[in-house]
JSON list of C-alpha atoms in Angstrom, two decimals:
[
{"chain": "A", "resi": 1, "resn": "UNK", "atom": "CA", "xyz": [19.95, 21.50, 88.16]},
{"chain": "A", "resi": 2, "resn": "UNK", "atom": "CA", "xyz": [20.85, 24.98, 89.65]},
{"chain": "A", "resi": 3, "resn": "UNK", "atom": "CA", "xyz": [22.30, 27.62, 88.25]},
{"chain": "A", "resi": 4, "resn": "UNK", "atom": "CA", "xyz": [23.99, 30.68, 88.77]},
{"chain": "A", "resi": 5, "resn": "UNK", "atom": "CA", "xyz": [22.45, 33.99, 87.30]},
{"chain": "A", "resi": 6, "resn": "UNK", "atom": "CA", "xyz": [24.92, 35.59, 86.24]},
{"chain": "A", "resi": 7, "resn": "UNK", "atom": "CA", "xyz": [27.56, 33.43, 84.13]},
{"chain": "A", "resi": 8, "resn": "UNK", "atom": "CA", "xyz": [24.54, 30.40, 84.32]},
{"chain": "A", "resi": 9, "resn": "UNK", "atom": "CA", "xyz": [27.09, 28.45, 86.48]},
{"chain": "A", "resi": 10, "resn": "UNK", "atom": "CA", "xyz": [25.77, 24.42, 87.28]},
{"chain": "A", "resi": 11, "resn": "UNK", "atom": "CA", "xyz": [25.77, 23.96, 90.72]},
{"chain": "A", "resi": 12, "resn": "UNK", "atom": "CA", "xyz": [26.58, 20.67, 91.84]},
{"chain": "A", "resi": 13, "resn": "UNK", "atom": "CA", "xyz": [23.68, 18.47, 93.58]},
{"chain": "A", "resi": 14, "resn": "UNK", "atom": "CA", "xyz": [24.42, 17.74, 97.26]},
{"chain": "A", "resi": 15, "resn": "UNK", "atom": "CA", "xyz": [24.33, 14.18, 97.93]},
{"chain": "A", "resi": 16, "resn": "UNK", "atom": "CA", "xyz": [25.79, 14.89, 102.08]},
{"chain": "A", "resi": 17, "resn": "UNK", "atom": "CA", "xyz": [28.94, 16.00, 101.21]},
{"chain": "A", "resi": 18, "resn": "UNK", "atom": "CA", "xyz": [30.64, 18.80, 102.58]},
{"chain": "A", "resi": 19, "resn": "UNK", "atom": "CA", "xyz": [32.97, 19.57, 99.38]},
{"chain": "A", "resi": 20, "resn": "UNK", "atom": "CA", "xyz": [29.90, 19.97, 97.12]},
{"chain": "A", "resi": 21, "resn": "UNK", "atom": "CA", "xyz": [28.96, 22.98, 99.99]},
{"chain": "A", "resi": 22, "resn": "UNK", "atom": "CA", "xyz": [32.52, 24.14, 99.17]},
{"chain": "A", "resi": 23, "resn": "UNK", "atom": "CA", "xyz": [32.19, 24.39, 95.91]},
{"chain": "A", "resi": 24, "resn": "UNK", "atom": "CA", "xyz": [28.73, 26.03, 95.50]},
{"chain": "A", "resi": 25, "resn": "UNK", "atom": "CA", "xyz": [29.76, 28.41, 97.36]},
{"chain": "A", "resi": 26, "resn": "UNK", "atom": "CA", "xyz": [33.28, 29.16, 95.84]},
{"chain": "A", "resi": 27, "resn": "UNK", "atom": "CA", "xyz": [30.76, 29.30, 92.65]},
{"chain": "A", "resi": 28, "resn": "UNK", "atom": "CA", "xyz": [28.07, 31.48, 94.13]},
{"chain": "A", "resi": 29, "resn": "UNK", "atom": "CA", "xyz": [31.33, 34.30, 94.95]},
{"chain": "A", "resi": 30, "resn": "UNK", "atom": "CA", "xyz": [33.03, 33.81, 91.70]},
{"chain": "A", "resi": 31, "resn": "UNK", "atom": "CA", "xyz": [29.50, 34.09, 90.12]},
{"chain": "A", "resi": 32, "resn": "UNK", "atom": "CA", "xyz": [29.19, 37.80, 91.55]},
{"chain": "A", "resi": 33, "resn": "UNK", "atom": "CA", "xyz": [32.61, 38.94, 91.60]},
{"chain": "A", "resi": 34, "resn": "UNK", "atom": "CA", "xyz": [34.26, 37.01, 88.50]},
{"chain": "A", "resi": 35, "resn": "UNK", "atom": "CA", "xyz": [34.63, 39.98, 85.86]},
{"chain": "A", "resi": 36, "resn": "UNK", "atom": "CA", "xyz": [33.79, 42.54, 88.06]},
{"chain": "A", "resi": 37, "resn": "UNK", "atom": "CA", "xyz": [31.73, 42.98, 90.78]},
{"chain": "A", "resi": 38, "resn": "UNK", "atom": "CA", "xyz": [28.27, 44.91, 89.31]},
{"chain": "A", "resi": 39, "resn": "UNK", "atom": "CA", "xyz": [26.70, 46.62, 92.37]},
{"chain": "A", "resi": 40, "resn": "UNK", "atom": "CA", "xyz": [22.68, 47.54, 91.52]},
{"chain": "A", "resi": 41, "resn": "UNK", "atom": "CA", "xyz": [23.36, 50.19, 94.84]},
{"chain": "A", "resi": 42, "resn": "UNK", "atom": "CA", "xyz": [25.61, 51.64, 97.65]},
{"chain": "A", "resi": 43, "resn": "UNK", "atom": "CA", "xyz": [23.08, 53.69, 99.34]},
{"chain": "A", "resi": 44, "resn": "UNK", "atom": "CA", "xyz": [20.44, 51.22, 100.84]},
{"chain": "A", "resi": 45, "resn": "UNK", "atom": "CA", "xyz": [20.65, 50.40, 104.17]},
{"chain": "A", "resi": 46, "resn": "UNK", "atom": "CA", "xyz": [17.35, 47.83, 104.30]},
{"chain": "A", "resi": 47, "resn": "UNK", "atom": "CA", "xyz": [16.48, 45.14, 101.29]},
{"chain": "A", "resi": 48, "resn": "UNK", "atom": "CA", "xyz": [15.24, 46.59, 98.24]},
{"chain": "A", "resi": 49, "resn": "UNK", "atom": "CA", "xyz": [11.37, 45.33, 98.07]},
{"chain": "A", "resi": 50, "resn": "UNK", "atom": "CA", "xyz": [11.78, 43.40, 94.93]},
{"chain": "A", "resi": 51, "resn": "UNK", "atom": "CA", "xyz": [15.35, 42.29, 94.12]},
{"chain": "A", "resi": 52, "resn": "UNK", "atom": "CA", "xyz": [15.67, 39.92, 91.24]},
{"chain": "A", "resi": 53, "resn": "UNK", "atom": "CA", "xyz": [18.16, 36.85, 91.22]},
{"chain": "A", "resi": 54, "resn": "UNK", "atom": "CA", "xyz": [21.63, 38.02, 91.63]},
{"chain": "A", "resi": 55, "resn": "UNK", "atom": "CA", "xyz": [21.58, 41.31, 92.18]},
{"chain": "A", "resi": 56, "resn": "UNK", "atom": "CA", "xyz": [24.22, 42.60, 94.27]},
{"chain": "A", "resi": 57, "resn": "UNK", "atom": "CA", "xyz": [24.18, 45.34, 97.12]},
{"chain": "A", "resi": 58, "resn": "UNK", "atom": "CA", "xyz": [26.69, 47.22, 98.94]},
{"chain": "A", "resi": 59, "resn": "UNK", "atom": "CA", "xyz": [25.01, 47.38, 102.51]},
{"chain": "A", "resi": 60, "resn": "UNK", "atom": "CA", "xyz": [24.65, 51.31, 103.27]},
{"chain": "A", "resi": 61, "resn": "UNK", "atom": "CA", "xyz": [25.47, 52.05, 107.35]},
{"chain": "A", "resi": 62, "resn": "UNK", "atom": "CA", "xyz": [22.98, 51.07, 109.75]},
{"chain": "A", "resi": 63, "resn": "UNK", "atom": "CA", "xyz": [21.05, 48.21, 108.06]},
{"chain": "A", "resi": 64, "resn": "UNK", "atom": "CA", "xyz": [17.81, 46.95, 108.98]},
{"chain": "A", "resi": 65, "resn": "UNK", "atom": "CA", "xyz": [15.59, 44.47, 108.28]},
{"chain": "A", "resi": 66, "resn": "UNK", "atom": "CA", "xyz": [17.37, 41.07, 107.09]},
{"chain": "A", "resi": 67, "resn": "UNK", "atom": "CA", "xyz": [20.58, 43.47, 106.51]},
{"chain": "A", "resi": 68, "resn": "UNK", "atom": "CA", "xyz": [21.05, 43.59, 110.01]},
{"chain": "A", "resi": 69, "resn": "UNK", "atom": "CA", "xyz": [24.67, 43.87, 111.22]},
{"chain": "A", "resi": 70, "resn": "UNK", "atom": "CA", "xyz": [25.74, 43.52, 107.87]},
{"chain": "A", "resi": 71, "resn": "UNK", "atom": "CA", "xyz": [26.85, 47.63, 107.33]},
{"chain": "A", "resi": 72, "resn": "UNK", "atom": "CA", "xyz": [29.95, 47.21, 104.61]},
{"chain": "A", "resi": 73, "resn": "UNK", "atom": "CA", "xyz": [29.02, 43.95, 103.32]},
{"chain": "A", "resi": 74, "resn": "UNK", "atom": "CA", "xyz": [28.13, 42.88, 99.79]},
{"chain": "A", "resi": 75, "resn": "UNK", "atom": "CA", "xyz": [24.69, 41.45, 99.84]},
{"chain": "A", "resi": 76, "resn": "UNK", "atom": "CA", "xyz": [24.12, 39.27, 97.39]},
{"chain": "A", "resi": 77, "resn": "UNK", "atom": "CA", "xyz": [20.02, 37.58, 96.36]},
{"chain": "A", "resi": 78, "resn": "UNK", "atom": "CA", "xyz": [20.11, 34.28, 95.52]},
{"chain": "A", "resi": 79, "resn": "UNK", "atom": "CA", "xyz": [17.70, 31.45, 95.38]},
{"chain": "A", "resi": 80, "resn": "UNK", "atom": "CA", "xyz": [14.91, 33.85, 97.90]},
{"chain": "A", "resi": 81, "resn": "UNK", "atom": "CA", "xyz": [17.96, 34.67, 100.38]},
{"chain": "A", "resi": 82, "resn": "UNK", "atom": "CA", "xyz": [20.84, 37.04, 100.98]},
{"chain": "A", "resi": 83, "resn": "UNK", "atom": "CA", "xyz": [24.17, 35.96, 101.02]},
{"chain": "A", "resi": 84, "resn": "UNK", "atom": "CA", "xyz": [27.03, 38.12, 102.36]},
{"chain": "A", "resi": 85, "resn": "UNK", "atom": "CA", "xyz": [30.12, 38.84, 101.10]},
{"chain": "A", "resi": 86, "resn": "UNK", "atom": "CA", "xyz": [33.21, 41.06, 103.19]},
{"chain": "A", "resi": 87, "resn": "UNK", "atom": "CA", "xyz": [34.94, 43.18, 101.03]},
{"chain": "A", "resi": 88, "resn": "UNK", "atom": "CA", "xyz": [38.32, 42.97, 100.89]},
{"chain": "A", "resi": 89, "resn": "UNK", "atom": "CA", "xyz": [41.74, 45.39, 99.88]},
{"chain": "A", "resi": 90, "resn": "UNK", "atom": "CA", "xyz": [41.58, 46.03, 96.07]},
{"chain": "A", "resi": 91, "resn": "UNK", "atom": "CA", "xyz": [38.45, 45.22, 95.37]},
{"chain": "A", "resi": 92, "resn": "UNK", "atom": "CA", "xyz": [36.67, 47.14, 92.31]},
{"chain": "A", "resi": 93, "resn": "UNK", "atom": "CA", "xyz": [33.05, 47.99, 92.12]},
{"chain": "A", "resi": 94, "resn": "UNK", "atom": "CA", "xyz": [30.90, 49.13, 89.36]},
{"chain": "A", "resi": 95, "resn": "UNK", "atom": "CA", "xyz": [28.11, 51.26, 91.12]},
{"chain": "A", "resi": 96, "resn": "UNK", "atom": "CA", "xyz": [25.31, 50.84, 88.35]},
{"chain": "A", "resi": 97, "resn": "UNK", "atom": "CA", "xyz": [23.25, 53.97, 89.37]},
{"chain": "A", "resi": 98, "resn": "UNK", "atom": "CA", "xyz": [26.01, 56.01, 89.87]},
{"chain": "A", "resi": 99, "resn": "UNK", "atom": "CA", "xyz": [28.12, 55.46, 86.84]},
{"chain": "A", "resi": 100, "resn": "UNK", "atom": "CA", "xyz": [31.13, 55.27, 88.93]},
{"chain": "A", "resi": 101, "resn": "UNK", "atom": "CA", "xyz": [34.03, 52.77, 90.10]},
{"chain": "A", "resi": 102, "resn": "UNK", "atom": "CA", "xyz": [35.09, 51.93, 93.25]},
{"chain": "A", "resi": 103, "resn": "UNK", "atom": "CA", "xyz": [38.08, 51.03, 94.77]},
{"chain": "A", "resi": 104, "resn": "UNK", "atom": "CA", "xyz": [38.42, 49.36, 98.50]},
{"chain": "A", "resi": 105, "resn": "UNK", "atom": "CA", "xyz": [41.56, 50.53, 100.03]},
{"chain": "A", "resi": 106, "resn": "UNK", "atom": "CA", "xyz": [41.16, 48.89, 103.32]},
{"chain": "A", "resi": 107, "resn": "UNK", "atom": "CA", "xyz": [39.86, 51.28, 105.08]},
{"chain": "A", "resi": 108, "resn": "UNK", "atom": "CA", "xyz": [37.44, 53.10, 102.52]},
{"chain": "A", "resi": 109, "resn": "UNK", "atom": "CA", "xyz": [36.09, 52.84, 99.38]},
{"chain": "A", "resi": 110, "resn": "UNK", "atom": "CA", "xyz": [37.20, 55.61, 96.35]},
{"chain": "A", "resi": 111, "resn": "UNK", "atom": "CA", "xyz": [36.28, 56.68, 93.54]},
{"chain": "A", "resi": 112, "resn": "UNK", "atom": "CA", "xyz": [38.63, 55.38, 90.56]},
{"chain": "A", "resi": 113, "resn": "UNK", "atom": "CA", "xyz": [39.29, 58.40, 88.24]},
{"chain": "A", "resi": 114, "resn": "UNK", "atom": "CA", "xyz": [39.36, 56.97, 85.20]},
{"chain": "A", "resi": 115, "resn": "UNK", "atom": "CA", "xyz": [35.59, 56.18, 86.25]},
{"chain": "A", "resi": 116, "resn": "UNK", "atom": "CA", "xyz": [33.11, 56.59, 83.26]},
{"chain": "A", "resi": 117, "resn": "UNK", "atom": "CA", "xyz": [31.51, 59.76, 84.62]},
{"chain": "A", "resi": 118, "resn": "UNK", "atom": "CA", "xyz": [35.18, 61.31, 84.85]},
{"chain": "A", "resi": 119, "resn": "UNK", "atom": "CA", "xyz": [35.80, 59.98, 81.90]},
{"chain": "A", "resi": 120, "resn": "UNK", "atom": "CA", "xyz": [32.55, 61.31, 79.95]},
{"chain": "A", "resi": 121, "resn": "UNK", "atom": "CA", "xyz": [32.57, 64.41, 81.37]},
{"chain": "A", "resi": 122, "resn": "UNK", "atom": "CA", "xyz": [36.68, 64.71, 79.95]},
{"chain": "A", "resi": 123, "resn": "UNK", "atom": "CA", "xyz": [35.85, 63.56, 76.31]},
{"chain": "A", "resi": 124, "resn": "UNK", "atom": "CA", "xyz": [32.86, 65.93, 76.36]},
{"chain": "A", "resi": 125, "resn": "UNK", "atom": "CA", "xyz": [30.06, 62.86, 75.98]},
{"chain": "A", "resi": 126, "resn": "UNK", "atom": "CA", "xyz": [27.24, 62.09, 77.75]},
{"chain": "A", "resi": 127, "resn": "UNK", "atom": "CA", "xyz": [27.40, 59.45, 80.53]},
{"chain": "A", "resi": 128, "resn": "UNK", "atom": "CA", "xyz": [25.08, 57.21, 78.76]},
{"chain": "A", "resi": 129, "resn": "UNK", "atom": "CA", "xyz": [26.74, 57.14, 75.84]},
{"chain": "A", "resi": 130, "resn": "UNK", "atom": "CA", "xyz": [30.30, 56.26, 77.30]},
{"chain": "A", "resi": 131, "resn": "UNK", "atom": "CA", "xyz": [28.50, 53.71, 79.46]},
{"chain": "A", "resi": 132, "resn": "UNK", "atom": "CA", "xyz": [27.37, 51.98, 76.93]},
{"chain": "A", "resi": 133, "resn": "UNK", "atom": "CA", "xyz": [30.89, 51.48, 74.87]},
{"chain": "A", "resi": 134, "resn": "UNK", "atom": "CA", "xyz": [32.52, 50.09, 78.21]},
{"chain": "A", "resi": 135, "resn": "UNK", "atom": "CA", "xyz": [29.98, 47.76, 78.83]},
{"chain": "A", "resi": 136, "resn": "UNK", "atom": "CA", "xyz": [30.29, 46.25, 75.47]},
{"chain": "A", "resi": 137, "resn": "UNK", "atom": "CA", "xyz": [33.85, 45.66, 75.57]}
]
């Protein structure tokens, strides 16, 4: 059976129905986006050459490749393939090479003050360091 990388979600086996489709897929979103969304990169605008199972893009402008027509998008790898995501009003990113947060406003994304390199560089530690307490709690 399937799973999902992330949380290791079962995905159901499709015996022809179109709810089992349904509910991969709600799986396959909550999967990347349930506790956060965890973006690998913002500035790529063709497919990384190696991407591993789940990681998760944020299509750069003017993408190429099998990006194509997908500038804004989340890109998602699963199972050999990209899946697409919109983004949508409120929606939080964690940019992993940046150290930063992200917040959609409908219009643009911004950068969440209480981000961890705003908040390392305001408690006097190093980025590392604070990165590591948040992602442990």
């Amino acid at each position: 059976m399937a799973t999902s990388p992330r949380y290791l979600l079962d995905q159901l086996v499709n015996n022809g129905g179109n709810h089992v489709l349904r509910v991969n897929a709600f799986l396959r979103a909550f999967d990347a986006f349930g506790g956060g969304a965890n973006v690998k990169d913002r500035d790529l605008a063709s497919p990384p050459g190696s991407p591993a199972e789940g990681d998760l893009y944020l299509v750069a402008t003017s993408p190429t490749g099998a990006w194509t027509g997908h500038a804004g998008d989340l890109a998602l790898y699963e199972n050999g393939a990209w899946v697409f995501f919109d983004v949508f009003e409120g929606l939080e990113l964690w940019i992993a090479d940046e150290d930063v947060t992200l917040t959609y406003d409908g219009a643009a994304y911004r950068e969440d003050s209480n981000s961890v390199t705003a908040g390392a560089a305001a408690a006097g530690t190093t980025q590392g360091t604070a990165t590591a307490i948040v992602r442990k709690v």
